[in-house]
Amino acid sequence: MTNQRPTDHASGDNAAALPTTYAPREVEGELYERWVERGYFEADAKSDKTPYTIVIPPPNVTGALHLGHAFQHTLMDALTRRKRMQGYEALWLPGMDHAGIATQNKVEQQLAESGLSRHDLGREAFVEKVWEWKENYGGKILGQMRRLGDGVDWSRERFTMDEGLSKAVQTIFKKLFDDGLIYRAERIINWCPRCLTALSDIEVEHEDSPGELVSIRYGDGDDSIVVATTRAETMLGDTAVAVHPDDERYRHLIGRTIKLPLTDREIPVVADTHVDPEFGTGAVKVTPAHDPNDFAIGQRHDLPSLTVMDERGAITVHGPFLGLDRMEARSAVVGALREQGRIVAEKRPYMHAVGHCSRCHTVVEPRLSLQWWVKVGPLAEAAGDAVRDGRVQIHPKELERRYFDWVDNMFDWCISRQLWWGHRIPVWYGPDGEVVCVGPDDEVPTGEGWTQDPDVLDTWFSSGLWPFSTLGWPERTPDLEKFYPTDVLLTGHDIIFFWVARMMMFGLYAMDGKAPFHTVALTGLVRDEFGKKMSKSNPNAVDPLDWMDAYGADAVRFTLASGANPGADVPIGEDWVKGSRNFCNKIWNATRFALMNGATVEGPLPAPEVMTAADRWILSRLNETVAQVDALYDDYQFAKLADALFHFAWDEVFDWYVELSKTTLAKGGPQADAARRVLGEVLDVTLRLLHPVVPFVTDALWTALTGAESVVVAAWPKDSGYRDQDASAEIATLQQVVTEVRRFRSDQGLKPGQKVPATLDLAGTRLGAHEEAMRALLRLTEPTDGFAPTASLAVAGATVALDLSGTIDVAAERKRLAKDLAAAEKELAQTSGKLGNEGFLAKAPEDVVVKIRARQAAAEADIARITAQLAALPQA
């Protein structure tokens, strides 16, 4: 819909209806509900408009809006609002993730407060309890999205456990199973002894932790080998020692056995190229059941896998250590080895990366376990090809390498979780060893002895289907036909491996080779103003709702967009939000002033010969800005487009054009009428350009300016091609003169509003028509009798002579400047002395020399500036 023009519109009346100051909280909530009620964000699958689709990265149902959400939502909202204004059938689809472990933990914590566990309730009752929790507490983030102004299609809201998405999960599991791409096998997985489940890689957080590195001697005499480990307790499950086949030190032992300390077992020495002979002693202990690398060695050499810990991390073998927790067993094993003289060296503390469960922070245990897996080879290859052949663009392009590093080296994916909340694996086991995978339209096996697999699927399995399951797949729905593939996935670079790659694999597989999106726009992470990571455990964490309450949603959004350089982290501080609040206030005040002075959008633009140079210049700059903003949107350069809009609106429209137009408006006549129309046009287009980033204040002002329905459904501005280089050059000269005189006034200590008598010689310039405006901008009065200029400035062909007598205390100013000059001369002498000392230059680090040279240059500039200021002062 284009912006409608009113038939009878009195701008002054609308200005009077606007409050004198902008109060976001009084505007935002009411406006948002009006947008939703009018259906502005609802997409029509039957429309003949070109579709534009973004599916929201589904936040966890347990979550609350944090700055990372607010950041990405601001950018996605800006993209879809602009496309909607450009005439696309824009769909931004919202929803939430059931977040298996996180949600189950929440409910288990509630039960624990009553002294209960999930096992006390049983599986069915516990799952019902989780659904109750989801209805009562889940989805808090959805209400907060409304506060931020998210223009999502609420009629299409989805949840990864709803009926339609559950059918999609069962369908693709069955398809993968039948195609031999899902299988069940014993492998090493990440195991949380507290949550009692396998974990995906993204659910493991690695952090440097203090531990111990102990070196243990296996065997005796010439037949002994020393191995080092940080997990001494796992030696109870060793089934070999491995050395490199070319390592001469151990060649005589390869193929023989040695005694495993503390046990009665003999274990072989095997040769494997995985071992680095240059690292440590060049020998490694092999525990196939408790280490992924050792498991691979065990597979190659047909070694047994001995599990020595149960699911809670307690030792299950060897009498003296039986039942001990793994951490207790570590100390006990080292103590027993020390008593036998088997400890060769000990290093404490030994800092090394240790995996922790992201939900409960328990140390993760590598564990051999029977799990369900996706064979990712062919799927990952297709996901890599889609980017390589250009079907999918990764932005910024330099992050392609990280994507390829992942998909080209991906391991098979463990998809089973030992939880109760989630999509249960649709596999049934029969009494005689039968294994049946059941699709959504298949009959479930019945009869005695048939049981369903107890595990549920990894949360990332269902969220990997998000771009097409949310549109109705596996049914061929109108939504799926219209809105798939989606256009842009905007998400953080930190989950490129875990979510982006999975969506690519599943989308290409399920949708006949059609990738789930055309563009992956990767963002950085939000950090505090000092570049530090924000965390709930740190005092720098910020609730964006607090900032929205204090400064308005638009101010938060504009601040976040202003820091959004592709792929780069985003620093943000409260002072920056205050600055954006001031910008919103500036937009409000300038538009209100324009309306009070008759700015209008009625009728065609005036002919160029009727307009002033300022009118023609601002229209030229307006069209240049439209073109610039369009190009930056198409390149996902949000920070640059926010910067371009800020400087155009504040600097050029509000600080220059509005001020220059005041003189024209005061004179009246045809040029004043032209200025009103130009002012209305400039504000109309500027508010539309700003709307996708700051939707609330722009809608309130645009409707007041135009009398039309809403800027949400207004037409996006187009570059008309209008340019006026002559007017631009003329105003650039005016700006140069005004800026230099303002700088001189400031240097002389004049207050901004202080009036000074002056003459303006504009002969030889094209500024004659601007003298009145220039005097107003510079607070220069006409000279009167007795005018005696005490200072003169020549700028761009213009000469400005000022009489400063009586406006400043000349003697005091000379004294102040003389003091500053002496300090600058002293600094110059000190820096020049050091730089002239060959001995100093020979010894000083390069960065120190660079800093001293910079100080010298600054001192020279200060001396030149202060000397000029002293020369310009009136004679005493």
Coordinates of N, CA and C in Angstrom, one line a residue, residues 40-230:
Y40 N -1.5 -5.7 9.9 CA -0.4 -5.3 9.0 C 0.7 -6.4 8.9
F41 N 0.8 -7.2 9.9 CA 1.9 -8.2 9.8 C 1.5 -9.5 9.3
E42 N 0.3 -9.7 8.9 CA -0.2 -11.0 8.5 C 0.0 -11.1 7.0
A43 N 0.7 -12.2 6.6 CA 1.0 -12.5 5.2 C -0.1 -13.3 4.5
D44 N -0.3 -13.1 3.3 CA -1.3 -13.8 2.5 C -0.7 -14.7 1.5
A45 N -0.9 -16.0 1.7 CA -0.3 -17.0 0.8 C -0.9 -17.0 -0.6
K46 N -2.1 -16.4 -0.7 CA -2.8 -16.3 -2.0 C -2.5 -15.0 -2.8
S47 N -1.7 -14.2 -2.2 CA -1.3 -12.9 -2.8 C -0.5 -13.2 -4.0
D48 N -0.6 -12.3 -5.0 CA 0.3 -12.4 -6.2 C 1.6 -11.5 -6.0
K49 N 1.8 -11.0 -4.9 CA 3.0 -10.2 -4.6 C 4.2 -11.2 -4.5
T50 N 5.4 -10.7 -4.7 CA 6.6 -11.5 -4.5 C 6.8 -11.7 -3.0
P51 N 7.0 -13.0 -2.7 CA 7.1 -13.3 -1.2 C 8.5 -12.9 -0.7
Y52 N 8.5 -12.6 0.6 CA 9.8 -12.3 1.3 C 9.6 -12.9 2.7
T53 N 10.4 -13.9 3.0 CA 10.2 -14.7 4.2 C 11.4 -14.7 5.1
I54 N 11.2 -14.5 6.4 CA 12.2 -14.8 7.4 C 11.5 -15.6 8.5
V55 N 12.1 -16.7 8.9 CA 11.6 -17.4 10.1 C 12.5 -17.1 11.3
I56 N 11.8 -16.7 12.4 CA 12.6 -16.3 13.5 C 13.4 -17.4 14.1
P57 N 14.7 -17.3 14.5 CA 15.3 -18.3 15.2 C 14.6 -18.6 16.5
P58 N 14.0 -19.7 16.7 CA 13.1 -19.9 17.8 C 13.7 -19.8 19.2
P59 N 13.4 -18.8 20.0 CA 13.9 -18.8 21.3 C 13.4 -19.9 22.2
N60 N 14.2 -20.2 23.2 CA 13.7 -21.3 24.1 C 12.5 -20.8 24.9
V61 N 11.6 -21.8 25.1 CA 10.3 -21.5 25.8 C 10.6 -21.1 27.2
T62 N 11.8 -21.4 27.7 CA 12.2 -21.0 29.1 C 12.8 -19.6 29.2
G63 N 13.0 -19.0 28.0 CA 13.8 -17.8 27.9 C 13.1 -16.5 28.3
A64 N 13.9 -15.4 28.3 CA 13.4 -14.1 28.5 C 14.2 -13.3 27.5
L65 N 13.7 -12.2 27.1 CA 14.3 -11.3 26.1 C 15.6 -10.8 26.7
H66 N 16.8 -11.1 26.0 CA 18.0 -10.4 26.4 C 18.5 -9.6 25.3
L67 N 19.6 -8.9 25.4 CA 20.1 -8.0 24.4 C 20.4 -8.7 23.1
G68 N 20.9 -9.9 23.2 CA 21.2 -10.7 22.0 C 19.9 -10.9 21.2
H69 N 18.8 -11.3 21.8 CA 17.5 -11.4 21.1 C 17.1 -10.0 20.5
A70 N 17.1 -9.0 21.4 CA 16.7 -7.7 20.9 C 17.5 -7.2 19.7
F71 N 18.8 -7.5 19.7 CA 19.7 -7.1 18.6 C 19.2 -7.8 17.3
Q72 N 19.1 -9.1 17.3 CA 18.8 -9.8 16.1 C 17.4 -9.5 15.7
H73 N 16.5 -9.4 16.6 CA 15.1 -9.1 16.3 C 14.9 -7.7 15.7
T74 N 15.7 -6.8 16.1 CA 15.7 -5.4 15.5 C 16.1 -5.5 14.1
L75 N 17.1 -6.3 13.7 CA 17.6 -6.4 12.4 C 16.6 -7.1 11.5
M76 N 16.0 -8.2 12.0 CA 15.0 -9.0 11.2 C 13.8 -8.1 11.0
D77 N 13.4 -7.4 12.0 CA 12.2 -6.5 11.9 C 12.4 -5.4 10.8
A78 N 13.6 -4.8 10.9 CA 14.0 -3.8 9.9 C 13.9 -4.4 8.5
L79 N 14.4 -5.6 8.3 CA 14.4 -6.2 6.9 C 13.0 -6.4 6.4
T80 N 12.1 -7.0 7.3 CA 10.8 -7.3 6.9 C 9.9 -6.0 6.7
R81 N 10.1 -5.1 7.6 CA 9.3 -3.8 7.5 C 9.6 -3.1 6.2
R82 N 10.9 -3.1 5.8 CA 11.3 -2.4 4.5 C 10.7 -3.2 3.3
K83 N 10.8 -4.5 3.4 CA 10.3 -5.3 2.2 C 8.8 -5.2 2.1
R84 N 8.1 -5.1 3.3 CA 6.6 -4.9 3.3 C 6.3 -3.6 2.6
M85 N 7.1 -2.5 2.9 CA 6.9 -1.2 2.3 C 7.2 -1.2 0.8
Q86 N 8.1 -2.1 0.4 CA 8.5 -2.2 -1.0 C 7.5 -2.9 -1.8
G87 N 6.4 -3.5 -1.2 CA 5.4 -4.1 -1.9 C 5.5 -5.6 -1.9
Y88 N 6.4 -6.2 -1.1 CA 6.5 -7.7 -1.0 C 5.5 -8.2 -0.1
E89 N 5.1 -9.5 -0.3 CA 4.3 -10.2 0.7 C 5.2 -10.7 1.7
A90 N 5.4 -9.9 2.8 CA 6.5 -10.1 3.8 C 5.9 -11.0 4.9
L91 N 6.6 -12.1 5.2 CA 6.2 -13.0 6.3 C 7.4 -13.1 7.2
W92 N 7.2 -12.6 8.5 CA 8.2 -12.9 9.5 C 7.5 -13.8 10.5
L93 N 7.9 -15.1 10.5 CA 7.2 -16.1 11.3 C 7.8 -16.3 12.6
P94 N 7.0 -16.2 13.7 CA 7.5 -16.4 15.1 C 7.2 -17.8 15.6
G95 N 7.9 -18.1 16.7 CA 7.7 -19.4 17.3 C 8.7 -19.6 18.4
M96 N 8.6 -20.7 19.1 CA 9.5 -21.1 20.2 C 9.9 -22.5 20.1
D97 N 11.1 -22.8 20.7 CA 11.7 -24.1 20.8 C 11.3 -24.7 22.2
H98 N 11.0 -26.0 22.2 CA 10.7 -26.7 23.4 C 11.9 -26.8 24.4
A99 N 13.1 -26.7 23.8 CA 14.3 -26.7 24.6 C 14.4 -27.8 25.6
G100 N 14.5 -29.0 25.1 CA 14.4 -30.2 25.9 C 15.0 -30.2 27.3
I101 N 16.4 -30.2 27.4 CA 17.0 -30.2 28.7 C 16.7 -29.0 29.6
A102 N 16.7 -27.8 29.0 CA 16.5 -26.6 29.8 C 15.1 -26.7 30.4
T103 N 14.1 -27.0 29.6 CA 12.7 -27.0 30.2 C 12.5 -28.2 31.2
Q104 N 13.1 -29.4 30.9 CA 12.9 -30.5 31.8 C 13.6 -30.1 33.1
N105 N 14.8 -29.4 33.1 CA 15.4 -29.0 34.3 C 14.6 -28.1 35.1
K106 N 13.9 -27.1 34.4 CA 13.0 -26.2 35.2 C 12.0 -26.9 36.0
V107 N 11.3 -27.9 35.3 CA 10.2 -28.6 36.0 C 10.8 -29.5 37.1
E108 N 11.9 -30.1 36.8 CA 12.5 -31.0 37.8 C 12.9 -30.1 39.1
Q109 N 13.4 -28.9 38.8 CA 13.7 -28.0 40.0 C 12.5 -27.7 40.8
Q110 N 11.3 -27.5 40.1 CA 10.1 -27.2 40.8 C 9.7 -28.5 41.7
L111 N 9.8 -29.6 41.1 CA 9.4 -30.9 41.8 C 10.3 -31.1 43.0
A112 N 11.6 -30.8 42.8 CA 12.6 -30.9 43.9 C 12.2 -30.1 45.1
E113 N 11.7 -28.9 44.9 CA 11.2 -28.1 46.0 C 10.2 -28.7 46.8
S114 N 9.4 -29.7 46.2 CA 8.4 -30.4 47.0 C 8.9 -31.8 47.4
G115 N 10.2 -32.0 47.2 CA 10.8 -33.3 47.6 C 10.5 -34.4 46.6
L116 N 10.2 -34.1 45.4 CA 9.8 -35.1 44.4 C 10.8 -35.1 43.3
S117 N 10.9 -36.3 42.5 CA 11.6 -36.4 41.3 C 10.7 -36.8 40.2
R118 N 11.1 -36.7 39.0 CA 10.3 -37.1 37.8 C 9.9 -38.6 37.9
H119 N 10.8 -39.4 38.5 CA 10.5 -40.8 38.6 C 9.4 -41.1 39.6
D120 N 9.2 -40.1 40.6 CA 8.0 -40.3 41.5 C 6.7 -40.1 40.7
L121 N 6.7 -39.3 39.7 CA 5.5 -39.0 38.9 C 5.3 -40.1 37.8
G122 N 6.4 -40.5 37.3 CA 6.3 -41.4 36.1 C 6.3 -40.5 34.8
R123 N 6.6 -41.2 33.7 CA 6.8 -40.5 32.5 C 5.6 -39.7 32.0
E124 N 4.5 -40.3 31.9 CA 3.3 -39.6 31.4 C 2.9 -38.4 32.2
A125 N 2.8 -38.6 33.5 CA 2.4 -37.5 34.4 C 3.5 -36.4 34.4
F126 N 4.8 -36.8 34.3 CA 5.8 -35.7 34.3 C 5.7 -34.9 33.0
V127 N 5.4 -35.5 31.9 CA 5.3 -34.8 30.6 C 4.1 -33.9 30.7
E128 N 3.0 -34.3 31.3 CA 1.8 -33.4 31.5 C 2.2 -32.2 32.3
K129 N 3.0 -32.5 33.3 CA 3.5 -31.4 34.2 C 4.3 -30.4 33.4
V130 N 5.1 -30.8 32.5 CA 5.9 -29.9 31.7 C 5.0 -29.1 30.8
W131 N 4.0 -29.7 30.2 CA 3.1 -29.0 29.4 C 2.3 -27.9 30.2
E132 N 2.0 -28.2 31.4 CA 1.4 -27.2 32.3 C 2.3 -26.1 32.6
W133 N 3.6 -26.4 32.8 CA 4.6 -25.4 33.0 C 4.8 -24.5 31.8
K134 N 4.8 -25.1 30.6 CA 4.9 -24.3 29.4 C 3.7 -23.4 29.2
E135 N 2.5 -23.8 29.5 CA 1.4 -22.9 29.4 C 1.4 -21.7 30.4
N136 N 1.9 -22.0 31.6 CA 1.9 -21.1 32.7 C 3.1 -20.1 32.7
Y137 N 4.2 -20.6 32.4 CA 5.4 -19.8 32.5 C 6.2 -19.6 31.2
G138 N 6.0 -20.5 30.2 CA 6.7 -20.5 29.0 C 6.3 -19.3 28.1
G139 N 7.1 -18.9 27.2 CA 6.7 -17.9 26.2 C 6.7 -16.5 26.8
K140 N 7.4 -16.3 27.9 CA 7.5 -14.9 28.4 C 8.1 -14.0 27.3
I141 N 9.0 -14.6 26.6 CA 9.7 -13.8 25.6 C 8.8 -13.2 24.5
L142 N 7.6 -13.9 24.3 CA 6.7 -13.5 23.2 C 6.1 -12.1 23.5
G143 N 5.8 -11.9 24.8 CA 5.2 -10.6 25.2 C 6.3 -9.6 25.2
Q144 N 7.5 -9.9 25.4 CA 8.6 -8.9 25.4 C 8.9 -8.6 23.9
M145 N 8.7 -9.5 23.0 CA 8.9 -9.2 21.6 C 7.9 -8.1 21.2
R146 N 6.7 -8.1 21.7 CA 5.7 -7.0 21.4 C 6.2 -5.7 21.9
R147 N 6.9 -5.7 23.0 CA 7.4 -4.4 23.6 C 8.5 -3.9 22.6
L148 N 9.3 -4.8 22.0 CA 10.3 -4.3 21.1 C 9.8 -3.8 19.8
G149 N 8.5 -4.2 19.5 CA 7.9 -3.8 18.2 C 8.1 -4.8 17.1
D150 N 8.3 -6.1 17.4 CA 8.5 -7.1 16.4 C 7.2 -7.2 15.5
G151 N 7.4 -7.0 14.2 CA 6.3 -7.1 13.3 C 6.1 -8.5 12.8
V152 N 5.9 -9.5 13.6 CA 5.7 -10.9 13.3 C 4.3 -11.2 13.0
D153 N 4.1 -12.2 12.2 CA 2.7 -12.7 11.9 C 2.3 -13.6 13.0
W154 N 1.6 -13.1 14.0 CA 1.2 -13.9 15.2 C 0.2 -15.0 14.8
S155 N -0.5 -14.9 13.7 CA -1.4 -15.9 13.3 C -0.7 -17.2 12.9
R156 N 0.6 -17.1 12.7 CA 1.3 -18.3 12.2 C 2.3 -18.7 13.3
E157 N 2.1 -18.3 14.5 CA 3.1 -18.7 15.6 C 3.1 -20.2 15.7
R158 N 4.4 -20.8 15.8 CA 4.6 -22.2 15.9 C 5.4 -22.6 17.2
F159 N 5.3 -23.8 17.5 CA 6.1 -24.4 18.7 C 6.6 -25.7 18.3
T160 N 7.8 -26.0 18.6 CA 8.5 -27.2 18.0 C 7.8 -28.5 18.5
M161 N 6.9 -28.4 19.5 CA 6.2 -29.6 20.0 C 4.7 -29.6 19.6
D162 N 4.3 -28.6 18.8 CA 2.9 -28.6 18.4 C 2.6 -29.8 17.5
E163 N 1.4 -30.0 17.2 CA 1.0 -31.2 16.4 C 1.6 -31.3 15.0
G164 N 1.6 -30.1 14.3 CA 2.1 -30.1 13.0 C 3.6 -30.4 12.9
L165 N 4.4 -29.7 13.8 CA 5.8 -29.9 13.8 C 6.2 -31.3 14.3
S166 N 5.4 -31.8 15.2 CA 5.7 -33.2 15.7 C 5.5 -34.2 14.5
K167 N 4.5 -33.9 13.7 CA 4.3 -34.8 12.5 C 5.5 -34.7 11.6
A168 N 6.0 -33.5 11.4 CA 7.2 -33.2 10.6 C 8.4 -34.0 11.1
V169 N 8.6 -34.0 12.4 CA 9.7 -34.7 13.0 C 9.6 -36.2 12.8
Q170 N 8.5 -36.7 13.0 CA 8.3 -38.2 12.8 C 8.5 -38.5 11.3
T171 N 8.0 -37.7 10.4 CA 8.1 -37.9 9.0 C 9.5 -38.0 8.5
I172 N 10.3 -37.0 8.9 CA 11.7 -37.0 8.4 C 12.6 -38.1 9.1
F173 N 12.3 -38.4 10.4 CA 13.0 -39.5 11.0 C 12.7 -40.8 10.2
K174 N 11.5 -41.0 9.9 CA 11.1 -42.3 9.1 C 11.8 -42.3 7.8
K175 N 11.9 -41.1 7.1 CA 12.5 -41.0 5.8 C 14.0 -41.3 5.9
L176 N 14.6 -40.7 6.8 CA 16.1 -40.9 7.0 C 16.4 -42.3 7.4
F177 N 15.5 -42.9 8.3 CA 15.7 -44.3 8.7 C 15.6 -45.2 7.5
D178 N 14.6 -45.0 6.7 CA 14.4 -45.9 5.5 C 15.5 -45.7 4.5
D179 N 16.1 -44.5 4.4 CA 17.2 -44.3 3.5 C 18.5 -44.7 4.0
G180 N 18.6 -45.3 5.2 CA 19.8 -45.7 5.8 C 20.7 -44.6 6.4
L181 N 20.0 -43.4 6.6 CA 20.8 -42.3 7.2 C 20.6 -42.1 8.7
I182 N 19.8 -42.9 9.3 CA 19.7 -43.0 10.7 C 20.0 -44.4 11.2
Y183 N 20.8 -44.5 12.2 CA 21.2 -45.9 12.7 C 21.4 -45.8 14.2
R184 N 21.5 -47.0 14.8 CA 21.8 -47.1 16.2 C 23.1 -47.8 16.4
A185 N 24.0 -47.2 17.3 CA 25.3 -47.8 17.5 C 25.9 -47.3 18.8
E186 N 26.8 -48.1 19.3 CA 27.6 -47.7 20.4 C 28.8 -46.8 20.0
R187 N 28.8 -45.6 20.5 CA 29.8 -44.7 20.2 C 30.1 -43.9 21.5
I188 N 31.3 -43.1 21.4 CA 31.6 -42.2 22.5 C 30.7 -40.9 22.4
I189 N 30.0 -40.5 23.4 CA 29.2 -39.3 23.4 C 29.6 -38.4 24.6
N190 N 29.1 -37.2 24.6 CA 29.2 -36.3 25.7 C 28.1 -36.7 26.7
W191 N 28.4 -37.0 27.9 CA 27.4 -37.5 28.9 C 27.4 -36.6 30.1
C192 N 26.2 -36.1 30.5 CA 26.2 -35.4 31.8 C 25.7 -36.3 32.9
P193 N 26.6 -36.5 33.9 CA 26.2 -37.4 35.0 C 25.2 -36.8 35.9
R194 N 24.8 -35.6 35.8 CA 23.8 -35.0 36.6 C 22.4 -35.0 35.8
C195 N 22.4 -34.6 34.6 CA 21.2 -34.6 33.8 C 20.9 -36.0 33.3
L196 N 21.9 -36.9 33.3 CA 21.7 -38.3 32.9 C 21.3 -38.4 31.5
T197 N 22.0 -37.7 30.6 CA 21.6 -37.7 29.2 C 22.9 -37.4 28.3
A198 N 22.8 -37.9 27.1 CA 23.8 -37.5 26.1 C 23.6 -36.0 25.8
L199 N 24.6 -35.3 25.4 CA 24.6 -33.9 25.1 C 25.1 -33.7 23.7
S200 N 24.5 -32.7 23.0 CA 25.1 -32.3 21.7 C 26.3 -31.4 22.0
D201 N 27.1 -31.2 20.9 CA 28.3 -30.4 21.1 C 28.0 -29.0 21.6
I202 N 26.9 -28.4 21.2 CA 26.5 -27.1 21.6 C 26.1 -27.0 23.0
E203 N 25.7 -28.1 23.6 CA 25.3 -28.2 25.0 C 26.5 -28.4 25.9
V204 N 27.7 -28.4 25.4 CA 28.9 -28.5 26.2 C 29.7 -27.2 26.1
E205 N 30.1 -26.7 27.2 CA 30.9 -25.4 27.3 C 32.3 -25.8 27.8
H206 N 33.2 -25.5 27.0 CA 34.6 -25.8 27.3 C 35.2 -24.5 28.0
E207 N 35.9 -24.8 29.1 CA 36.5 -23.7 29.8 C 37.8 -24.2 30.5
D208 N 38.8 -23.3 30.6 CA 40.0 -23.7 31.3 C 39.8 -23.9 32.8
S209 N 40.2 -25.1 33.2 CA 40.0 -25.4 34.6 C 41.3 -26.0 35.2
P210 N 41.6 -25.7 36.5 CA 42.8 -26.3 37.1 C 42.6 -27.8 37.4
G211 N 43.6 -28.6 37.0 CA 43.5 -30.0 37.3 C 44.9 -30.6 37.6
E212 N 45.1 -31.8 37.3 CA 46.5 -32.4 37.6 C 46.9 -33.2 36.4
L213 N 48.1 -33.2 36.1 CA 48.7 -34.0 35.1 C 49.7 -35.0 35.8
V214 N 49.4 -36.3 35.7 CA 50.2 -37.3 36.4 C 50.8 -38.2 35.3
S215 N 52.1 -38.5 35.5 CA 52.8 -39.4 34.6 C 53.0 -40.7 35.3
I216 N 52.5 -41.8 34.7 CA 52.4 -43.1 35.3 C 53.3 -44.1 34.5
R217 N 54.1 -44.9 35.3 CA 54.9 -45.9 34.6 C 54.2 -47.3 34.6
Y218 N 53.9 -47.7 33.4 CA 53.3 -49.1 33.1 C 54.5 -50.0 32.9
G219 N 54.4 -51.2 33.4 CA 55.4 -52.2 33.2 C 56.7 -51.9 34.0
D220 N 57.7 -52.7 33.8 CA 58.9 -52.5 34.6 C 60.2 -52.7 33.7
G221 N 61.3 -52.0 34.2 CA 62.6 -52.2 33.6 C 62.5 -51.7 32.1
D222 N 63.2 -52.4 31.3 CA 63.3 -52.0 29.9 C 61.9 -52.2 29.2
D223 N 61.1 -52.9 29.8 CA 59.7 -53.1 29.2 C 58.7 -52.1 29.7
S224 N 59.1 -51.0 30.4 CA 58.2 -50.1 30.9 C 57.9 -48.9 30.0
I225 N 56.8 -48.3 30.1 CA 56.4 -47.2 29.3 C 55.7 -46.2 30.3
V226 N 56.0 -44.9 30.1 CA 55.4 -43.8 30.9 C 54.3 -43.1 30.1
V227 N 53.2 -43.0 30.6 CA 52.1 -42.3 30.0 C 51.6 -41.2 30.9
A228 N 51.1 -40.1 30.4 CA 50.6 -39.0 31.2 C 49.1 -38.8 31.0
T229 N 48.4 -38.4 32.0 CA 46.9 -38.3 32.0 C 46.4 -37.3 33.0
T230 N 45.3 -36.6 32.6 CA 44.6 -35.7 33.6 C 43.4 -36.5 34.2

